[in-house]
Amino acid sequence: MKKRVAVTLFTLMMLLSACGENTAQHADRVSAFYGSLSSYSSVASVTLDHGDYLTDYVLIHRYSENTHTVTVKEPLSMAGLTMTADGESLELSFGDAVFLPQSLDGTGATPVKLLPDMLAALSTGNYEAICLFTEEGRQLLSLSVWSEVDGDEFMHRITLDTETLLPVSAEVFFDGRSVMTAKFSESAATALPGNDRQGTNQ
């Protein structure tokens, strides 16, 4: 019940705002695009809330052939550390070093799992709330979607560019509390034939 409080309040706010307009066609575009994604890449500037302290990372996220690769760009002390996941296994590589990423407060999840999970969540079409708005002359689409990672339930609130459908920013909630924020740049994606579309965000 507690986990649903944040998204319930957010949904009510959406209904009371200009976001109440018909957005079904945009929801269909998003789920179709991410459901047929063949490749994706972005640079994510991520802030994690561990409860009593914050950590910042810059991560390069790539997806191709059902495999996600997340590489640390910053901090420099961890630059080059790479996680590769194909849905069945997860491999971490950084020379001879072993990387054990700190979990988010109260959960067993880490950003290297939540970024791939965001793409999977976007493909479901099961959006809790969806809203169109304009910021600095740019039309954006905000949506909320639930997902499960390692037995824990998360709510992703994701902002997409309405033209390219690529992520601009995201916030992840666990147990009613924000645990991760991300801003995306240098994003690009391609969908499989049948949903022939390419997108690029600078």
PDB file of C-alpha atoms in Angstrom:
ATOM      1  CA  MET A   1       0.000   0.000   0.000  1.00  0.00           C
ATOM      2  CA  LYS A   2       2.793   2.416   0.962  1.00  0.00           C
ATOM      3  CA  LYS A   3       4.511   1.833  -2.369  1.00  0.00           C
ATOM      4  CA  ARG A   4       1.444   3.020  -4.248  1.00  0.00           C
ATOM      5  CA  VAL A   5       0.983   6.279  -2.289  1.00  0.00           C
ATOM      6  CA  ALA A   6       3.446   8.370  -4.325  1.00  0.00           C
ATOM      7  CA  VAL A   7       2.068   7.356  -7.699  1.00  0.00           C
ATOM      8  CA  THR A   8      -1.552   7.780  -6.562  1.00  0.00           C
ATOM      9  CA  LEU A   9      -0.897  11.378  -5.559  1.00  0.00           C
ATOM     10  CA  PHE A  10       0.996  11.970  -8.801  1.00  0.00           C
ATOM     11  CA  THR A  11      -1.896  10.555 -10.837  1.00  0.00           C
ATOM     12  CA  LEU A  12      -4.378  12.845  -9.076  1.00  0.00           C
ATOM     13  CA  MET A  13      -2.165  15.836  -9.833  1.00  0.00           C
ATOM     14  CA  MET A  14      -2.115  14.811 -13.494  1.00  0.00           C
ATOM     15  CA  LEU A  15      -5.891  14.612 -13.656  1.00  0.00           C
ATOM     16  CA  LEU A  16      -6.242  18.078 -12.132  1.00  0.00           C
ATOM     17  CA  SER A  17      -3.758  19.619 -14.572  1.00  0.00           C
ATOM     18  CA  ALA A  18      -3.571  20.155 -18.340  1.00  0.00           C
ATOM     19  CA  CYS A  19      -2.349  16.584 -18.559  1.00  0.00           C
ATOM     20  CA  GLY A  20      -5.921  15.382 -18.713  1.00  0.00           C
ATOM     21  CA  GLU A  21      -6.009  15.722 -22.507  1.00  0.00           C
ATOM     22  CA  ASN A  22      -6.159  12.614 -24.706  1.00  0.00           C
ATOM     23  CA  THR A  23      -2.696  11.055 -24.668  1.00  0.00           C
ATOM     24  CA  ALA A  24      -3.592   7.500 -25.732  1.00  0.00           C
ATOM     25  CA  GLN A  25      -1.930   7.872 -29.135  1.00  0.00           C
ATOM     26  CA  HIS A  26       1.325   8.932 -27.496  1.00  0.00           C
ATOM     27  CA  ALA A  27       1.185   5.965 -25.124  1.00  0.00           C
ATOM     28  CA  ASP A  28       0.736   3.645 -28.116  1.00  0.00           C
ATOM     29  CA  ARG A  29       3.724   5.258 -29.898  1.00  0.00           C
ATOM     30  CA  VAL A  30       5.962   4.811 -26.852  1.00  0.00           C
ATOM     31  CA  SER A  31       5.051   1.168 -26.206  1.00  0.00           C
ATOM     32  CA  ALA A  32       5.377   0.281 -29.910  1.00  0.00           C
ATOM     33  CA  PHE A  33       8.753   1.997 -30.228  1.00  0.00           C
ATOM     34  CA  TYR A  34      10.330   0.486 -27.119  1.00  0.00           C
ATOM     35  CA  GLY A  35       8.682  -2.866 -27.742  1.00  0.00           C
ATOM     36  CA  SER A  36      10.554  -3.111 -31.062  1.00  0.00           C
ATOM     37  CA  LEU A  37      13.814  -1.500 -29.972  1.00  0.00           C
ATOM     38  CA  SER A  38      16.855  -2.940 -31.749  1.00  0.00           C
ATOM     39  CA  SER A  39      19.538  -0.558 -30.466  1.00  0.00           C
ATOM     40  CA  TYR A  40      19.860   2.241 -27.929  1.00  0.00           C
ATOM     41  CA  SER A  41      22.614   4.389 -26.467  1.00  0.00           C
ATOM     42  CA  SER A  42      22.765   7.328 -24.071  1.00  0.00           C
ATOM     43  CA  VAL A  43      24.907   9.095 -21.500  1.00  0.00           C
ATOM     44  CA  ALA A  44      23.131   9.190 -18.131  1.00  0.00           C
ATOM     45  CA  SER A  45      24.090  11.606 -15.360  1.00  0.00           C
ATOM     46  CA  VAL A  46      22.754   9.791 -12.308  1.00  0.00           C
ATOM     47  CA  THR A  47      22.286  10.778  -8.660  1.00  0.00           C
ATOM     48  CA  LEU A  48      21.538   7.986  -6.182  1.00  0.00           C
ATOM     49  CA  ASP A  49      19.970   8.493  -2.766  1.00  0.00           C
ATOM     50  CA  HIS A  50      21.319   5.903  -0.306  1.00  0.00           C
ATOM     51  CA  GLY A  51      19.299   7.294   2.602  1.00  0.00           C
ATOM     52  CA  ASP A  52      21.920   9.293   4.482  1.00  0.00           C
ATOM     53  CA  TYR A  53      24.153  10.290   1.559  1.00  0.00           C
ATOM     54  CA  LEU A  54      24.111  10.817  -2.216  1.00  0.00           C
ATOM     55  CA  THR A  55      26.414   9.516  -4.946  1.00  0.00           C
ATOM     56  CA  ASP A  56      26.818  10.805  -8.504  1.00  0.00           C
ATOM     57  CA  TYR A  57      27.787   8.853 -11.600  1.00  0.00           C
ATOM     58  CA  VAL A  58      28.014   9.430 -15.331  1.00  0.00           C
ATOM     59  CA  LEU A  59      27.150   6.175 -17.100  1.00  0.00           C
ATOM     60  CA  ILE A  60      27.213   5.195 -20.765  1.00  0.00           C
ATOM     61  CA  HIS A  61      24.317   2.855 -21.482  1.00  0.00           C
ATOM     62  CA  ARG A  62      24.160   0.805 -24.687  1.00  0.00           C
ATOM     63  CA  TYR A  63      21.646  -1.819 -25.795  1.00  0.00           C
ATOM     64  CA  SER A  64      21.931  -4.118 -28.808  1.00  0.00           C
ATOM     65  CA  GLU A  65      20.991  -7.715 -29.636  1.00  0.00           C
ATOM     66  CA  ASN A  66      19.139  -8.168 -26.318  1.00  0.00           C
ATOM     67  CA  THR A  67      22.255  -7.208 -24.353  1.00  0.00           C
ATOM     68  CA  HIS A  68      22.716  -4.157 -22.124  1.00  0.00           C
ATOM     69  CA  THR A  69      26.138  -2.657 -21.477  1.00  0.00           C
ATOM     70  CA  VAL A  70      26.604   0.032 -18.828  1.00  0.00           C
ATOM     71  CA  THR A  71      30.052   1.648 -18.542  1.00  0.00           C
ATOM     72  CA  VAL A  72      31.153   4.094 -15.843  1.00  0.00           C
ATOM     73  CA  LYS A  73      32.514   7.366 -17.235  1.00  0.00           C
ATOM     74  CA  GLU A  74      32.684   9.250 -13.931  1.00  0.00           C
ATOM     75  CA  PRO A  75      33.981   9.219 -11.222  1.00  0.00           C
ATOM     76  CA  LEU A  76      37.383   8.862 -12.845  1.00  0.00           C
ATOM     77  CA  SER A  77      38.485   6.366 -10.177  1.00  0.00           C
ATOM     78  CA  MET A  78      35.919   3.922 -11.616  1.00  0.00           C
ATOM     79  CA  ALA A  79      36.045   4.983 -15.267  1.00  0.00           C
ATOM     80  CA  GLY A  80      35.979   1.999 -17.610  1.00  0.00           C
ATOM     81  CA  LEU A  81      34.162  -0.344 -15.262  1.00  0.00           C
ATOM     82  CA  THR A  82      31.597  -2.167 -17.399  1.00  0.00           C
ATOM     83  CA  MET A  83      28.505  -4.235 -16.670  1.00  0.00           C
ATOM     84  CA  THR A  84      27.072  -6.509 -19.342  1.00  0.00           C
ATOM     85  CA  ALA A  85      23.650  -8.148 -18.901  1.00  0.00           C
ATOM     86  CA  ASP A  86      21.616 -10.282 -21.294  1.00  0.00           C
ATOM     87  CA  GLY A  87      18.631 -11.043 -19.084  1.00  0.00           C
ATOM     88  CA  GLU A  88      20.058 -14.311 -17.809  1.00  0.00           C
ATOM     89  CA  SER A  89      23.516 -13.336 -16.578  1.00  0.00           C
ATOM     90  CA  LEU A  90      25.349 -10.249 -15.377  1.00  0.00           C
ATOM     91  CA  GLU A  91      29.084  -9.724 -15.815  1.00  0.00           C
ATOM     92  CA  LEU A  92      31.224  -6.952 -14.315  1.00  0.00           C
ATOM     93  CA  SER A  93      34.648  -6.198 -15.775  1.00  0.00           C
ATOM     94  CA  PHE A  94      37.299  -3.698 -14.675  1.00  0.00           C
ATOM     95  CA  GLY A  95      40.741  -5.141 -15.174  1.00  0.00           C
ATOM     96  CA  ASP A  96      41.427  -7.426 -12.219  1.00  0.00           C
ATOM     97  CA  ALA A  97      39.215  -5.446  -9.837  1.00  0.00           C
ATOM     98  CA  VAL A  98      35.875  -6.664  -8.548  1.00  0.00           C
ATOM     99  CA  PHE A  99      33.088  -4.081  -8.391  1.00  0.00           C
ATOM    100  CA  LEU A 100      30.258  -4.542  -5.907  1.00  0.00           C
ATOM    101  CA  PRO A 101      27.934  -1.571  -6.510  1.00  0.00           C
ATOM    102  CA  GLN A 102      26.194  -0.236  -3.414  1.00  0.00           C
ATOM    103  CA  SER A 103      22.487  -0.916  -3.397  1.00  0.00           C
ATOM    104  CA  LEU A 104      19.970   1.878  -3.102  1.00  0.00           C
ATOM    105  CA  ASP A 105      18.762   2.389   0.446  1.00  0.00           C
ATOM    106  CA  GLY A 106      16.364  -0.382   1.487  1.00  0.00           C
ATOM    107  CA  THR A 107      16.532  -2.243  -1.838  1.00  0.00           C
ATOM    108  CA  GLY A 108      18.635  -4.832  -3.609  1.00  0.00           C
ATOM    109  CA  ALA A 109      18.768  -2.812  -6.845  1.00  0.00           C
ATOM    110  CA  THR A 110      21.606  -0.784  -8.351  1.00  0.00           C
ATOM    111  CA  PRO A 111      21.667   1.764 -11.196  1.00  0.00           C
ATOM    112  CA  VAL A 112      23.197  -0.774 -13.556  1.00  0.00           C
ATOM    113  CA  LYS A 113      19.940  -2.716 -13.233  1.00  0.00           C
ATOM    114  CA  LEU A 114      17.518   0.212 -13.096  1.00  0.00           C
ATOM    115  CA  LEU A 115      18.655   1.784 -16.390  1.00  0.00           C
ATOM    116  CA  PRO A 116      17.954  -1.392 -18.430  1.00  0.00           C
ATOM    117  CA  ASP A 117      14.753  -1.863 -16.437  1.00  0.00           C
ATOM    118  CA  MET A 118      13.576   1.593 -17.540  1.00  0.00           C
ATOM    119  CA  LEU A 119      13.675   0.539 -21.208  1.00  0.00           C
ATOM    120  CA  ALA A 120      11.796  -2.675 -20.434  1.00  0.00           C
ATOM    121  CA  ALA A 121       9.155  -0.750 -18.464  1.00  0.00           C
ATOM    122  CA  LEU A 122       8.616   1.674 -21.360  1.00  0.00           C
ATOM    123  CA  SER A 123       7.759  -1.244 -23.658  1.00  0.00           C
ATOM    124  CA  THR A 124       4.884  -2.523 -21.503  1.00  0.00           C
ATOM    125  CA  GLY A 125       2.331   0.198 -22.256  1.00  0.00           C
ATOM    126  CA  ASN A 126       1.007  -0.165 -18.683  1.00  0.00           C
ATOM    127  CA  TYR A 127       1.459   3.497 -17.797  1.00  0.00           C
ATOM    128  CA  GLU A 128       0.039   4.811 -14.538  1.00  0.00           C
ATOM    129  CA  ALA A 129      -0.095   8.417 -15.716  1.00  0.00           C
ATOM    130  CA  ILE A 130       0.851  10.240 -18.903  1.00  0.00           C
ATOM    131  CA  CYS A 131       1.100  13.957 -19.568  1.00  0.00           C
ATOM    132  CA  LEU A 132       2.063  16.333 -22.394  1.00  0.00           C
ATOM    133  CA  PHE A 133       3.760  19.622 -21.537  1.00  0.00           C
ATOM    134  CA  THR A 134       6.075  22.224 -23.043  1.00  0.00           C
ATOM    135  CA  GLU A 135       9.382  23.298 -21.519  1.00  0.00           C
ATOM    136  CA  GLU A 136      11.601  25.965 -23.090  1.00  0.00           C
ATOM    137  CA  GLY A 137       9.736  25.592 -26.374  1.00  0.00           C
ATOM    138  CA  ARG A 138      10.198  21.803 -26.439  1.00  0.00           C
ATOM    139  CA  GLN A 139       7.213  19.453 -26.269  1.00  0.00           C
ATOM    140  CA  LEU A 140       7.746  16.677 -23.757  1.00  0.00           C
ATOM    141  CA  LEU A 141       5.862  13.618 -22.564  1.00  0.00           C
ATOM    142  CA  SER A 142       5.915  12.543 -18.916  1.00  0.00           C
ATOM    143  CA  LEU A 143       4.735   9.086 -17.913  1.00  0.00           C
ATOM    144  CA  SER A 144       4.825   6.839 -14.866  1.00  0.00           C
ATOM    145  CA  VAL A 145       5.186   3.073 -14.966  1.00  0.00           C
ATOM    146  CA  TRP A 146       5.716   0.361 -12.342  1.00  0.00           C
ATOM    147  CA  SER A 147       8.338  -2.377 -12.607  1.00  0.00           C
ATOM    148  CA  GLU A 148       9.943  -5.055 -10.467  1.00  0.00           C
ATOM    149  CA  VAL A 149      13.685  -5.583  -9.984  1.00  0.00           C
ATOM    150  CA  ASP A 150      15.038  -8.417  -7.838  1.00  0.00           C
ATOM    151  CA  GLY A 151      11.713  -8.707  -6.015  1.00  0.00           C
ATOM    152  CA  ASP A 152      11.422  -4.968  -5.257  1.00  0.00           C
ATOM    153  CA  GLU A 153       8.749  -2.757  -6.834  1.00  0.00           C
ATOM    154  CA  PHE A 154       9.790   0.552  -8.378  1.00  0.00           C
ATOM    155  CA  MET A 155       7.940   3.389 -10.050  1.00  0.00           C
ATOM    156  CA  HIS A 156       9.714   5.102 -12.946  1.00  0.00           C
ATOM    157  CA  ARG A 157       8.621   8.647 -13.791  1.00  0.00           C
ATOM    158  CA  ILE A 158      10.159   9.292 -17.208  1.00  0.00           C
ATOM    159  CA  THR A 159      10.187  12.380 -19.426  1.00  0.00           C
ATOM    160  CA  LEU A 160      10.501  11.751 -23.175  1.00  0.00           C
ATOM    161  CA  ASP A 161      10.958  14.019 -26.175  1.00  0.00           C
ATOM    162  CA  THR A 162       7.667  13.700 -28.085  1.00  0.00           C
ATOM    163  CA  GLU A 163       9.403  13.827 -31.481  1.00  0.00           C
ATOM    164  CA  THR A 164      12.195  11.296 -30.929  1.00  0.00           C
ATOM    165  CA  LEU A 165      10.577   9.381 -28.004  1.00  0.00           C
ATOM    166  CA  LEU A 166      14.002   9.296 -26.335  1.00  0.00           C
ATOM    167  CA  PRO A 167      14.383   9.926 -22.589  1.00  0.00           C
ATOM    168  CA  VAL A 168      15.264  13.400 -21.372  1.00  0.00           C
ATOM    169  CA  SER A 169      15.147  12.708 -17.631  1.00  0.00           C
ATOM    170  CA  ALA A 170      13.858  10.141 -15.156  1.00  0.00           C
ATOM    171  CA  GLU A 171      13.158   9.704 -11.476  1.00  0.00           C
ATOM    172  CA  VAL A 172      12.807   6.342  -9.732  1.00  0.00           C
ATOM    173  CA  PHE A 173      10.744   5.825  -6.579  1.00  0.00           C
ATOM    174  CA  PHE A 174      10.865   3.003  -4.049  1.00  0.00           C
ATOM    175  CA  ASP A 175       8.455   2.711  -1.130  1.00  0.00           C
ATOM    176  CA  GLY A 176       7.151   6.228  -1.824  1.00  0.00           C
ATOM    177  CA  ARG A 177      10.603   7.853  -1.812  1.00  0.00           C
ATOM    178  CA  SER A 178      12.803   9.092  -4.650  1.00  0.00           C
ATOM    179  CA  VAL A 179      15.947   6.939  -4.824  1.00  0.00           C
ATOM    180  CA  MET A 180      17.416   7.843  -8.214  1.00  0.00           C
ATOM    181  CA  THR A 181      17.321  10.742 -10.666  1.00  0.00           C
ATOM    182  CA  ALA A 182      18.862  10.754 -14.133  1.00  0.00           C
ATOM    183  CA  LYS A 183      19.383  13.199 -16.980  1.00  0.00           C
ATOM    184  CA  PHE A 184      20.121  11.835 -20.448  1.00  0.00           C
ATOM    185  CA  SER A 185      22.206  13.227 -23.307  1.00  0.00           C
ATOM    186  CA  GLU A 186      23.745  12.006 -26.585  1.00  0.00           C
ATOM    187  CA  SER A 187      20.839   9.563 -26.925  1.00  0.00           C
ATOM    188  CA  ALA A 188      20.055   7.533 -30.040  1.00  0.00           C
ATOM    189  CA  ALA A 189      17.815   4.558 -30.788  1.00  0.00           C
ATOM    190  CA  THR A 190      16.581   2.412 -33.663  1.00  0.00           C
ATOM    191  CA  ALA A 191      13.458   0.244 -33.819  1.00  0.00           C
ATOM    192  CA  LEU A 192      13.095  -3.051 -35.662  1.00  0.00           C
ATOM    193  CA  PRO A 193      11.536  -3.162 -39.166  1.00  0.00           C
ATOM    194  CA  GLY A 194       7.791  -2.765 -38.957  1.00  0.00           C
ATOM    195  CA  ASN A 195       8.236   0.188 -36.639  1.00  0.00           C
ATOM    196  CA  ASP A 196      10.869   1.839 -38.812  1.00  0.00           C
ATOM    197  CA  ARG A 197      11.973   4.758 -36.736  1.00  0.00           C
ATOM    198  CA  GLN A 198      15.203   6.374 -35.606  1.00  0.00           C
ATOM    199  CA  GLY A 199      15.635   8.956 -32.899  1.00  0.00           C
ATOM    200  CA  THR A 200      18.462  11.154 -31.709  1.00  0.00           C
ATOM    201  CA  ASN A 201      18.703  13.553 -28.767  1.00  0.00           C
ATOM    202  CA  GLN A 202      21.715  15.784 -28.264  1.00  0.00           C
TER     203      GLN A 202
END
